[in-house]
Tab-separated table of C-alpha atoms and ligand atoms in Angstrom:
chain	number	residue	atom	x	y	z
C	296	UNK	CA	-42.557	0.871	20.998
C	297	UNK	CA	-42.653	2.604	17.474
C	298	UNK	CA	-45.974	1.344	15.599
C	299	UNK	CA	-45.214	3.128	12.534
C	300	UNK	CA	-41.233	4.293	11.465
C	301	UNK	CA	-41.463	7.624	9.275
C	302	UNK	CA	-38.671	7.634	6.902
C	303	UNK	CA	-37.026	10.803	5.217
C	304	UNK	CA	-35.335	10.283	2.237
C	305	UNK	CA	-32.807	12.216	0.685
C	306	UNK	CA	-32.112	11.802	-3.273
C	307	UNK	CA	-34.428	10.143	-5.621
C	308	UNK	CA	-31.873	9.175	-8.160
C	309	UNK	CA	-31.844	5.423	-9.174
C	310	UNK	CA	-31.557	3.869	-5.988
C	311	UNK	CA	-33.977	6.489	-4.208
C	312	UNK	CA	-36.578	5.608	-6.686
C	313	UNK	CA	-36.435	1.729	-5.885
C	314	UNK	CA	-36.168	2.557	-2.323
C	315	UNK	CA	-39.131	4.778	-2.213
C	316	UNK	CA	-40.997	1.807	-4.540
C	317	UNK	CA	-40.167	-1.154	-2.703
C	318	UNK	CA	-41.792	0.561	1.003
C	319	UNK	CA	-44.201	2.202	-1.194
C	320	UNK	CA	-45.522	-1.218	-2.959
C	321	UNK	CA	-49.091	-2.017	-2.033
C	322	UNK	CA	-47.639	-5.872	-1.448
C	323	UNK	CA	-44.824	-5.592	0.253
C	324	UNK	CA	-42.115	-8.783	0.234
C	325	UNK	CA	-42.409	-8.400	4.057
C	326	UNK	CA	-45.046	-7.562	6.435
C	327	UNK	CA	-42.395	-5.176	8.605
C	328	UNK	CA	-42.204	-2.781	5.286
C	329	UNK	CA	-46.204	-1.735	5.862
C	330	UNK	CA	-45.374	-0.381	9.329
C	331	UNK	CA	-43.000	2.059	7.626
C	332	UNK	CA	-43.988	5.334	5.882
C	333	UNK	CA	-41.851	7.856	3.890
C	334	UNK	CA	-42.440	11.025	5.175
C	335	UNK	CA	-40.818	13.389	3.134
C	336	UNK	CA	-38.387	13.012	-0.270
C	337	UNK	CA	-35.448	15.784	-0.530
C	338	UNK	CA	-34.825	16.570	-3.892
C	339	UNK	CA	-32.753	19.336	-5.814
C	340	UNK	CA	-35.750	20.115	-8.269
C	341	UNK	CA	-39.300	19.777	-7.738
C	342	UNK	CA	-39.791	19.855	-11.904
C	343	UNK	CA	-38.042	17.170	-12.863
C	344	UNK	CA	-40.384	13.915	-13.710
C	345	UNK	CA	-40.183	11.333	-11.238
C	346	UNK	CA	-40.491	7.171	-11.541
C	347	UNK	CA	-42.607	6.817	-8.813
C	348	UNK	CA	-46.345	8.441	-7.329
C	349	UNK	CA	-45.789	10.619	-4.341
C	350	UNK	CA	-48.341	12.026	-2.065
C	351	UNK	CA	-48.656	15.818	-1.837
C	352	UNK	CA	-46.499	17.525	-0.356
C	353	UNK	CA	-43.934	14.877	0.269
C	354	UNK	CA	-41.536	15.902	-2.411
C	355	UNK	CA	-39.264	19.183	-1.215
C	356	UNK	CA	-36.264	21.118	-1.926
C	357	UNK	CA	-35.382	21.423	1.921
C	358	UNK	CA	-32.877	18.749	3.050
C	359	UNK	CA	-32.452	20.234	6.418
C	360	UNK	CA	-36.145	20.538	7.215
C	361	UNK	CA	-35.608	16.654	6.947
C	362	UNK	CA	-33.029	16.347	9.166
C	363	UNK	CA	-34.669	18.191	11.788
C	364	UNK	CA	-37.736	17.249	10.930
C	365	UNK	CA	-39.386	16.304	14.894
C	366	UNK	CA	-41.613	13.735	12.816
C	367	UNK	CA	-38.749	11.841	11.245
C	368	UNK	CA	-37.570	8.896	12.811
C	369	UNK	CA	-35.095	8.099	10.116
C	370	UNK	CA	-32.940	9.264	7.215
C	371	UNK	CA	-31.775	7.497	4.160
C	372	UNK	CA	-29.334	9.203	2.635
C	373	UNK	CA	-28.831	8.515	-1.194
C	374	UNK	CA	-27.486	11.938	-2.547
C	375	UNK	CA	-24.063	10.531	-2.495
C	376	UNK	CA	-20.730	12.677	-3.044
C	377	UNK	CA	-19.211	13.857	0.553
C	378	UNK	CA	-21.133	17.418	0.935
C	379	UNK	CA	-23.649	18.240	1.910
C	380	UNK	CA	-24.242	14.456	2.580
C	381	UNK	CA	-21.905	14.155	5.415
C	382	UNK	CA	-23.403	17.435	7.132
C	383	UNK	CA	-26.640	16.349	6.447
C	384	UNK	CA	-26.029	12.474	8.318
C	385	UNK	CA	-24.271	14.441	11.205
C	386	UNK	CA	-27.429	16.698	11.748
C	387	UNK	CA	-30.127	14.028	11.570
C	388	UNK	CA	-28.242	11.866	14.164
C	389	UNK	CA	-27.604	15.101	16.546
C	390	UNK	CA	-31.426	15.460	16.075
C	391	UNK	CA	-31.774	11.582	17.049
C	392	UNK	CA	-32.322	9.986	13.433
C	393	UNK	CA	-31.254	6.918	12.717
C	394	UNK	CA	-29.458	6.832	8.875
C	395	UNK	CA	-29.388	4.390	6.201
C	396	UNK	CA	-26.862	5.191	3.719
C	397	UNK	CA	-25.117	3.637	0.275
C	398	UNK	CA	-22.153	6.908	0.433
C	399	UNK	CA	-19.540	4.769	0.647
C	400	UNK	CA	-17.422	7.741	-0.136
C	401	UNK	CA	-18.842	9.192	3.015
C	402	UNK	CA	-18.165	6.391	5.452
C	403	UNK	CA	-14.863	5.615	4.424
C	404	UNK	CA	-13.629	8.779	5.094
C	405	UNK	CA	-15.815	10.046	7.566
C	406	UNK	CA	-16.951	7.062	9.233
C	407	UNK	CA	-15.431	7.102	12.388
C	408	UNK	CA	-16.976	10.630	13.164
C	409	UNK	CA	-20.369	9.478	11.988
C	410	UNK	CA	-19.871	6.319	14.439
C	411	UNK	CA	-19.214	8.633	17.296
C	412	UNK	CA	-21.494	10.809	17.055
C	413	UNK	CA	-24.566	7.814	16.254
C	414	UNK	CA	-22.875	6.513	19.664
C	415	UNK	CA	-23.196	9.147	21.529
C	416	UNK	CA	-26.982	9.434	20.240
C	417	UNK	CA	-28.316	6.254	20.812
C	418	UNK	CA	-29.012	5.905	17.059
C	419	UNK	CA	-28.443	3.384	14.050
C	420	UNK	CA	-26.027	3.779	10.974
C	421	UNK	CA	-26.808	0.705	9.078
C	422	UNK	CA	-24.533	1.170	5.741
C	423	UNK	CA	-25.164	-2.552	3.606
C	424	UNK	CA	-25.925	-0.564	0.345
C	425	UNK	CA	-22.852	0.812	0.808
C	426	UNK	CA	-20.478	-2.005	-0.314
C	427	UNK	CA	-21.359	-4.191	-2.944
C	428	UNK	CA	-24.915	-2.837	-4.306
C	429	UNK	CA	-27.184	-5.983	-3.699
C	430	UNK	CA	-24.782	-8.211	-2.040
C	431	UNK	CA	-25.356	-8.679	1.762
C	432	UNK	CA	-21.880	-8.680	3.070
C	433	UNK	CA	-21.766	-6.175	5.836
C	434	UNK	CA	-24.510	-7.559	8.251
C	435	UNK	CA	-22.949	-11.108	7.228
C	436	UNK	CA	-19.590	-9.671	8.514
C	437	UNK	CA	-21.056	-8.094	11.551
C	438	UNK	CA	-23.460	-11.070	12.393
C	439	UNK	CA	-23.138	-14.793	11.083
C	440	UNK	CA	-19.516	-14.686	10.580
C	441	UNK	CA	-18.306	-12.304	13.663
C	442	UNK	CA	-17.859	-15.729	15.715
C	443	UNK	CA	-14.550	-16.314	13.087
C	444	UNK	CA	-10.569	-14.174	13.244
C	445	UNK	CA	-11.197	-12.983	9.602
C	446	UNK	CA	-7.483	-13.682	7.641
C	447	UNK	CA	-8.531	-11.837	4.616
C	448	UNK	CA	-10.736	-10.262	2.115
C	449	UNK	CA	-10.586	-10.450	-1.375
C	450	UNK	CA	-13.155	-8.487	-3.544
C	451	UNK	CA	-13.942	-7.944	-7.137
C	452	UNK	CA	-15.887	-5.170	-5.685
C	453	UNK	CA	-16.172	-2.437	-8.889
C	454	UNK	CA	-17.822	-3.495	-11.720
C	455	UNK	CA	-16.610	-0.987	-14.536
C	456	UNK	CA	-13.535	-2.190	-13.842
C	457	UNK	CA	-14.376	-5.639	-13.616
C	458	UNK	CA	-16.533	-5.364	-16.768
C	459	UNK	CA	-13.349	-3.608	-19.331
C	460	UNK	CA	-10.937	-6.467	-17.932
C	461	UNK	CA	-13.285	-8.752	-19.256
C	462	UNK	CA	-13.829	-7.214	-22.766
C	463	UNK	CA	-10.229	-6.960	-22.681
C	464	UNK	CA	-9.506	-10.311	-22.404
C	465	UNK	CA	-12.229	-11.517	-24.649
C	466	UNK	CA	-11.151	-9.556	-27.445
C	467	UNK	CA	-8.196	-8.470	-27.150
C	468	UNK	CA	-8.360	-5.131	-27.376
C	469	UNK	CA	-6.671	-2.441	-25.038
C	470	UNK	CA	-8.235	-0.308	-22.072
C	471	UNK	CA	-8.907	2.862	-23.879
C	472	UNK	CA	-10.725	0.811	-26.359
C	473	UNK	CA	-12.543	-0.639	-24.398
C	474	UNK	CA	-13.234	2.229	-21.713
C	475	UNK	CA	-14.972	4.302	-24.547
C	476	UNK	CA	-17.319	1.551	-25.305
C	477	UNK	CA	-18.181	0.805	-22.117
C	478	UNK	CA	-19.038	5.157	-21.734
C	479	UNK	CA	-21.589	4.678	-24.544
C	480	UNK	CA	-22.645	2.064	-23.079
C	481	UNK	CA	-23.227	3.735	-19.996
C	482	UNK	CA	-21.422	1.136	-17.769
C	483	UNK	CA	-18.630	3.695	-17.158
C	484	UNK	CA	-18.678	7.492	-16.076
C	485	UNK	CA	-18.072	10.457	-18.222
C	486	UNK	CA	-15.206	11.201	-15.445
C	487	UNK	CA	-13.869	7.086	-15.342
C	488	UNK	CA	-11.296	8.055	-13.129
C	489	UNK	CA	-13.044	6.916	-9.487
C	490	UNK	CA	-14.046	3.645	-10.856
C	491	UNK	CA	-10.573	3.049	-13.257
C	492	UNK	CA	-8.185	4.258	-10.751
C	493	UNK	CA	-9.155	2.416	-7.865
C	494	UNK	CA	-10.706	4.952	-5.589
C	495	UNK	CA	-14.521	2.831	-5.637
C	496	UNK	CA	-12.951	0.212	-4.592
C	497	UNK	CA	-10.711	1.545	-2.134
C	498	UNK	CA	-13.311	3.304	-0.330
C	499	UNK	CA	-15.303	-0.176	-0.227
C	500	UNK	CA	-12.271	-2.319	1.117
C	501	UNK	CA	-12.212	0.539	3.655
C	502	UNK	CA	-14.943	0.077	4.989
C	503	UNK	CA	-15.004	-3.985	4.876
C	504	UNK	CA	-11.661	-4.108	6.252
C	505	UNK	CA	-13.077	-1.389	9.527
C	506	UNK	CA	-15.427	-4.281	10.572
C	507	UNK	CA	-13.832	-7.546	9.778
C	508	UNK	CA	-10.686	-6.597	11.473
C	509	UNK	CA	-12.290	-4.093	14.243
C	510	UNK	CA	-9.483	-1.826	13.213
C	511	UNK	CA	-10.768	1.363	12.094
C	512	UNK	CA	-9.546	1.471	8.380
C	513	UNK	CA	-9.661	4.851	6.547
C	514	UNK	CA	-9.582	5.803	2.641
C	515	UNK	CA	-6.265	7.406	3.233
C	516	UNK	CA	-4.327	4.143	4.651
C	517	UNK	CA	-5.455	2.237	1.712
C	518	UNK	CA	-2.729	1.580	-1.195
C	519	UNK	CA	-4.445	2.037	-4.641
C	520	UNK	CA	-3.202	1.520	-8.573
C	521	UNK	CA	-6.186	1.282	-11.072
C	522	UNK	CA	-6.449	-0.463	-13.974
C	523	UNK	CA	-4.662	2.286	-16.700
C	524	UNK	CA	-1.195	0.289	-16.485
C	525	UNK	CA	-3.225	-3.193	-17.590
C	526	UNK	CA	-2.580	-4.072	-21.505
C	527	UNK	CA	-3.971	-6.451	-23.424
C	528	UNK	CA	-0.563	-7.584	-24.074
C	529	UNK	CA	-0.094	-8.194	-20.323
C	530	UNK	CA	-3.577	-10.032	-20.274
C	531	UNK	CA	-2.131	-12.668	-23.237
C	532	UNK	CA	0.889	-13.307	-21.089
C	533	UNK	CA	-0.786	-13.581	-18.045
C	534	UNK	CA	-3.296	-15.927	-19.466
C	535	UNK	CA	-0.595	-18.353	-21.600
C	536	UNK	CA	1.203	-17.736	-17.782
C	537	UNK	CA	-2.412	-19.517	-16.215
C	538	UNK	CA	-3.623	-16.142	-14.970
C	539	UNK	CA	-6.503	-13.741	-14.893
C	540	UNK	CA	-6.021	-10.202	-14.400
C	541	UNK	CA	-8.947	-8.738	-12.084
C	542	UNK	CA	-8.770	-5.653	-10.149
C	543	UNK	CA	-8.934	-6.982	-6.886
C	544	UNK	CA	-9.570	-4.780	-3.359
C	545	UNK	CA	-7.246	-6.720	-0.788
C	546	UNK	CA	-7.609	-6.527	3.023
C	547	UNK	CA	-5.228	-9.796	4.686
C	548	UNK	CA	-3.720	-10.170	7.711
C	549	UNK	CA	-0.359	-11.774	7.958
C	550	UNK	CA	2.375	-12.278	10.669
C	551	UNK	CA	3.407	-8.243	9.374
C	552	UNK	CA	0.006	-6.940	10.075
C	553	UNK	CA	-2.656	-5.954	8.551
C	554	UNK	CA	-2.657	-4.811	4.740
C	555	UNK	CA	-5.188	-2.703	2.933
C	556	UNK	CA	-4.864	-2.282	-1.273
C	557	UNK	CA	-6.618	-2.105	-4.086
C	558	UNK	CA	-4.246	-3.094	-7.695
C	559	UNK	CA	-4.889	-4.786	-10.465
C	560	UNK	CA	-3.586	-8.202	-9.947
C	561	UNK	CA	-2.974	-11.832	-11.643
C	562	UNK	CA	-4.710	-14.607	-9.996
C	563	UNK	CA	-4.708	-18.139	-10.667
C	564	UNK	CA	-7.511	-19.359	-13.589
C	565	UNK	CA	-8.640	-22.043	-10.996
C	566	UNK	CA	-8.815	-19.022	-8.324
C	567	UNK	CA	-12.595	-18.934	-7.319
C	568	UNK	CA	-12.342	-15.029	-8.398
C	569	UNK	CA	-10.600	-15.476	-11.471
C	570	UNK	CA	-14.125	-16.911	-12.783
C	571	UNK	CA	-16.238	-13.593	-11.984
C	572	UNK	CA	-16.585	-11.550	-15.462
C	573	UNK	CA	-18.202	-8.912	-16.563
C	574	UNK	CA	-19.919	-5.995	-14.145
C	575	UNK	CA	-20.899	-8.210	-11.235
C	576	UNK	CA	-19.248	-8.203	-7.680
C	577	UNK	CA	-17.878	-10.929	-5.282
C	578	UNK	CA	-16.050	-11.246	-2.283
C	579	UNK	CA	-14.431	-14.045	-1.134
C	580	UNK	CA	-14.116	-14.222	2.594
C	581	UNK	CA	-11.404	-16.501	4.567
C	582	UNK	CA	-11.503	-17.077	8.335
C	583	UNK	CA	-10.938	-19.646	10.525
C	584	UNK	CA	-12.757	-21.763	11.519
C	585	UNK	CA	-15.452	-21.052	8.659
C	586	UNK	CA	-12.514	-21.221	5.991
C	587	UNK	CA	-13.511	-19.937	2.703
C	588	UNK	CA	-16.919	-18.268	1.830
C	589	UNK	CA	-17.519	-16.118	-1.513
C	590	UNK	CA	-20.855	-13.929	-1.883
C	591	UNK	CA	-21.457	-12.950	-5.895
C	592	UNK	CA	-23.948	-10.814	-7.508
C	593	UNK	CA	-25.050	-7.239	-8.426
C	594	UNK	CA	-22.649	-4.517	-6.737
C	595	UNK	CA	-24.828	-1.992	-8.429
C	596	UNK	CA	-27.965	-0.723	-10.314
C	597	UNK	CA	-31.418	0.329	-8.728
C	598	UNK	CA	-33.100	-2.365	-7.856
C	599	UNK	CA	-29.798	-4.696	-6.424
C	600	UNK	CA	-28.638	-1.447	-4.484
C	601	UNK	CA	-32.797	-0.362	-3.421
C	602	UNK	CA	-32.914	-4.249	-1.768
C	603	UNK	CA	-29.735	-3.268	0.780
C	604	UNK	CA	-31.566	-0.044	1.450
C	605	UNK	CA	-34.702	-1.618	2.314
C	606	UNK	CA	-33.616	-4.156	3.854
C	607	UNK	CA	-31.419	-1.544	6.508
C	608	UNK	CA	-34.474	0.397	7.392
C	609	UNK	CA	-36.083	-2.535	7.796
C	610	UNK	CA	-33.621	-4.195	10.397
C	611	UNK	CA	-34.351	-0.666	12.404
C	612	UNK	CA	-37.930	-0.642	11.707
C	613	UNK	CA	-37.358	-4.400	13.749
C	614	UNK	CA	-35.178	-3.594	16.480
C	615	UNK	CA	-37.531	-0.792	17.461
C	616	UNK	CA	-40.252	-2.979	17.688
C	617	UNK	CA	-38.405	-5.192	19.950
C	618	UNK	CA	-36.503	-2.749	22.338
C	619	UNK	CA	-34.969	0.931	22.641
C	620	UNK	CA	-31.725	-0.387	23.414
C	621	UNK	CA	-29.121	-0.376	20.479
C	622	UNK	CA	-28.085	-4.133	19.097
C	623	UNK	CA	-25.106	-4.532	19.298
C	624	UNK	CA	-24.801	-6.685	16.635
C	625	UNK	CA	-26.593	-4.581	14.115
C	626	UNK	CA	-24.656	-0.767	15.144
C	627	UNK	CA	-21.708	-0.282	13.987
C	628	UNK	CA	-19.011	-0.164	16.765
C	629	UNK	CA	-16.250	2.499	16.982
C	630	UNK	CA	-12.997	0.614	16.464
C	631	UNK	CA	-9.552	1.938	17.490
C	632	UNK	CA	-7.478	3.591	14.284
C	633	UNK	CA	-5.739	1.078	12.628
C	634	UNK	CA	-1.805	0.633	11.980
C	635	UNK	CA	-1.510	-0.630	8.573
C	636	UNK	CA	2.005	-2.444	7.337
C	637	UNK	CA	2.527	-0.060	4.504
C	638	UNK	CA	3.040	-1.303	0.768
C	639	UNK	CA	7.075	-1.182	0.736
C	640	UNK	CA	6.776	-4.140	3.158
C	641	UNK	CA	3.957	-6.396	1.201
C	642	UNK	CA	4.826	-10.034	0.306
C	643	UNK	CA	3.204	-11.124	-2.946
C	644	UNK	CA	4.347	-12.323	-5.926
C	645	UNK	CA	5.196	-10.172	-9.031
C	646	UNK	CA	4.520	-10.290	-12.438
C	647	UNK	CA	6.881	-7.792	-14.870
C	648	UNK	CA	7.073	-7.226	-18.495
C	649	UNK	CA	10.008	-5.551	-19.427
C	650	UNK	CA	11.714	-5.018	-23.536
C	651	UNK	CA	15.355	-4.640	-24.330
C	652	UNK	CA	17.781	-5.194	-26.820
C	653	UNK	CA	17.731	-9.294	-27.662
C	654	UNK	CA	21.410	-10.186	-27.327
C	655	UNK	CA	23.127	-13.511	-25.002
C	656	UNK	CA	23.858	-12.627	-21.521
C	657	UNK	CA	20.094	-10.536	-20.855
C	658	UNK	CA	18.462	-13.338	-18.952
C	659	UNK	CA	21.268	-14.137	-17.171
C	660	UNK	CA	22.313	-10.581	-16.157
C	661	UNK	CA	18.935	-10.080	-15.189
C	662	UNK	CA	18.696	-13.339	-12.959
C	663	UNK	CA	21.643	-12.211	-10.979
C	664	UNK	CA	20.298	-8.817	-10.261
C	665	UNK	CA	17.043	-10.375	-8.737
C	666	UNK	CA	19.144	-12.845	-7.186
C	667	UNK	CA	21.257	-9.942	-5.596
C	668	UNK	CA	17.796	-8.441	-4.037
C	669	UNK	CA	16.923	-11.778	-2.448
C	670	UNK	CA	14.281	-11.914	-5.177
C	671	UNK	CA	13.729	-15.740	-6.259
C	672	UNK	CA	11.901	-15.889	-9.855
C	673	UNK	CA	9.395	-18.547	-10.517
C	674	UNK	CA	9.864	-17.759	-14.301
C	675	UNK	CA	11.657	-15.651	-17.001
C	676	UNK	CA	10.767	-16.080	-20.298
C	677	UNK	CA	11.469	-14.361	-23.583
C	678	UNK	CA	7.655	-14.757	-24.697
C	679	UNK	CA	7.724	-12.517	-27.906
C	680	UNK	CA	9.826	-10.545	-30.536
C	681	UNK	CA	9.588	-6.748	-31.751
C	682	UNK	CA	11.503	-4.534	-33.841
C	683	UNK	CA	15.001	-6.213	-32.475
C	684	UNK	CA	13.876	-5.849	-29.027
C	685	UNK	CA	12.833	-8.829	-26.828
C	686	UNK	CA	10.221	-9.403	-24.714
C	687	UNK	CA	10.494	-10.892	-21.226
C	688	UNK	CA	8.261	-11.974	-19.095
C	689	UNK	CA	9.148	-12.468	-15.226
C	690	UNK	CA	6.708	-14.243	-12.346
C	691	UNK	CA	8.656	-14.272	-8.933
C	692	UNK	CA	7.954	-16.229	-5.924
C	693	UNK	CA	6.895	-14.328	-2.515
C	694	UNK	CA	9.087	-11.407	-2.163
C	695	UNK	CA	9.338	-7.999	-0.137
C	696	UNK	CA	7.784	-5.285	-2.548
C	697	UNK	CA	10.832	-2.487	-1.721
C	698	UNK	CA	13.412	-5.449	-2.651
C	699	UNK	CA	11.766	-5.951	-5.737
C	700	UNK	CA	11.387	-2.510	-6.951
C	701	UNK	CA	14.995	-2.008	-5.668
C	702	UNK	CA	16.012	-4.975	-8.741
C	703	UNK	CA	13.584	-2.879	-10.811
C	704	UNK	CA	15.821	0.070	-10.193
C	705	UNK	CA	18.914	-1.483	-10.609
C	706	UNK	CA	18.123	-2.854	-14.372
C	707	UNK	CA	18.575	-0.175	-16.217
C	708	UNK	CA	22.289	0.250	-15.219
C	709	UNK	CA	23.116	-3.462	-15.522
C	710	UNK	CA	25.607	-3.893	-18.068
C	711	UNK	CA	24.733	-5.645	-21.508
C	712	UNK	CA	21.613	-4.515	-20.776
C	713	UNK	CA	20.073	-1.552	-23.732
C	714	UNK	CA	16.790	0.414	-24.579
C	715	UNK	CA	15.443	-1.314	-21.751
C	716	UNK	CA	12.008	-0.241	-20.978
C	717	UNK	CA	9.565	-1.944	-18.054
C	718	UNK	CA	6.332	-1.399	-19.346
C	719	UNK	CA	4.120	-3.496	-16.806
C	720	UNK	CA	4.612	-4.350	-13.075
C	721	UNK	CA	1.608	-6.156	-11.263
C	722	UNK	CA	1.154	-8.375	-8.470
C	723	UNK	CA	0.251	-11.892	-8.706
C	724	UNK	CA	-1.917	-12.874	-5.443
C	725	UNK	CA	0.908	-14.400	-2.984
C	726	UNK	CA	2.094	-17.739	-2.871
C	727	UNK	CA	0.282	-19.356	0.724
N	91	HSE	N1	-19.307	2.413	-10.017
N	91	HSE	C1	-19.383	1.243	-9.205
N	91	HSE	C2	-18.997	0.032	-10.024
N	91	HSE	C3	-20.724	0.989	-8.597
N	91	HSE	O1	-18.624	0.149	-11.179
N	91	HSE	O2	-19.040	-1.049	-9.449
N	91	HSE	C4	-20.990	1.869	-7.441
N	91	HSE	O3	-20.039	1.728	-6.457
């Protein structure tokens, strides 16, 4: 029996400083939060002003005194970035600490070393910050929907990204536009690049994908195109088309296997996701027999992402009451690596925008080559008019991504066919 779980904390950034407020609140939303007591804070500098009361001699510079710290029974790990925050989770669970951590960047690289190692130490990893800020969707994955075969995931699960494809198709204006408002703004980085190119989100279908498929899913095996390619021309067609354009993180499992990608990606307007604007988050999970379930709300800021936190060490702070054996449905199991059907051989829909000299024959020349690729087109239209060049707009149905690309190769050299230039290719979510 543990009467009273000490808690080292490492970072006191945004989500440190809820953290540390919500278990050090003098009314606590639950009665389990006044058996727990933070320890010691690791911080880079002791000078810098804090937004929240410490005792003395809580706050120090010495991460690995934490870590081995015999007093500790558990580290939360909000530093972020990969070092020293994976060395630092590996050391406290050799040292028999449990962890709470939001590094998503951490666990979906690293996580099946950190799984191992909590294994072999008889300790907890509890990651629900991790994914998704505020939204509970990894104990709901692990827990109250384990009982269904999971078919897919779909997540808006970055907000920058989710926030400038919104501006950009309420005002039409394009993504560099937009991106540098949303910097003053402070919604995006200084350095966009891990929120616009995908990489957020990849490392958060990652990890979602590792324990609804029990497959262990890695950063590496997931396909990822950001949102740089999107216009705000291509957000006008796709909406006269009937479509949104939301970055979506993808993990689906078909009769090819199971698939893994984060692109940007036109959904239908009466699509339950094609309704989520602005910075907020939401997955929408499909499984049988449950069918369809969606979870929406803050995938970030202090107080959303503090809540997961909390709630983590307090989900250990309760299992230790009740036993000293792990639950097994609150660890994380080690999975076996996964074998992911790469992109080439996706089925989905595509949406392409290509311009080239407006003269009779284009559209048909250009039907025949997809036809040639076993590529069936929903719809080619000339939508628009430039400068002597036309503008045409192609949705297929279902099709092989490598035959597709292999059309998309091929148009260039078709004859009757000049200046031709294919300025947007993005997929529309597949046909069922
Ligand atoms: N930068 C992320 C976002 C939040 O824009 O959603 C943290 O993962």
């Amino acid at each position: 029996m543990v009467e009273s779980l000490k808690v080292g904390l490492l970072g006191l950034g945004t989500v440190g400083t809820a953290t540390a407020e919500s278990l050090l609140s003098p009314n606590p939303a639950h009665a389990l939060l006044k058996e727990i007591t933070i320890s010691k804070v690791g911080v880079n500098s002791l000078d810098k002003p804090r937004g929240v009361q410490l005792s003395a001699g809580v706050l120090t510079t010495d991460l690995e005194g934490i870590v081995s710290d015999p007093d500790i029974d558990l580290v939360v790990e909000l530093i972020g970035g990969l070092e020293p925050a994976r060395s630092l989770i590996l050391k406290a669970i050799a040292n028999g600490k449990h962890i709470v951590t939001a590094n998503k960047a951490v666990i979906s690289r690293y996580g099946e070393e950190i799984y191992q190692a909590a294994e072999q130490a008889g300790v907890y990893v509890l990651i629900e910050a991790a994914v998704a800020g505020g939204i509970p969707i990894i104990r709901p994955l692990q827990q109250a929907l384990s009982v269904n075969r999971i078919d897919s995931i779909l997540g808006i699960i970055n907000g920058t990204t989710n926030y400038i494809l919104t501006k950009m198709a309420a005002e039409g204006t394009d993504f560099a536009e937009v991106l540098a408002e949303a910097q003053q703004l402070g919604y995006a980085e200084a350095d966009p690049s891990a929120d616009v190119d995908g990489y957020d989100a990849a490392d958060k279908i990652a990890i979602l994908a590792t324990l609804a498929f029990g497959e262990q899913v890695n950063l590496e095996d997931v396909s990822c195109d950001g949102i740089r390619q999107v216009s705000a021309v291509d957000i006008q067609y796709a909406e006269r088309l009937g479509f949104e354009i939301k970055l979506l993180a993808i993990a689906q499992r078909d009769e090819t296997g199971l698939q893994v990608r984060v692109h940007p990606t036109l959904l239908p307007k009466n699509h339950p996701l094609a309704t989520i604007d602005g910075v907020n988050n939401a997955i929408l999970v499909e499984g049988d027999p449950i069918g369809q379930v969606m979870f929406y709300g803050p995938g970030a800021g202090g107080g959303a992402t503090g809540s997961a936190v909390v709630s983590d060490i307090m989900n250990i702070a309760a299992m230790l009451k009740s036993s000293q054996q792990v639950n097994p449905l609150i660890k994380i199991p080690q999975h076996p690596r996964s074998q992911l059907v790469p992109i080439q051989k996706l089925v989905t829909r595509f949406y392409a925008r290509l311009i080239c000299v407006d003269r009779p024959g284009v559209i048909g020349n250009l039907g025949t080559c997809f036809g040639k690729h076993d590529v069936s087109l929903e719809s080619i239209v000339q939508i628009d008019f430039n400068n002597g060049l036309a503008e045409i707009v192609v949705v297929t149905h279902n099709v092989e991504e490598e035959k597709f690309r292999k059309a998309l190769e091929e148009i260039p050299h078709l004859k009757g066919i000049d200046q031709i230039q294919i300025p947007s290719v993005l997929r529309v979510l597949r046909e069922a």
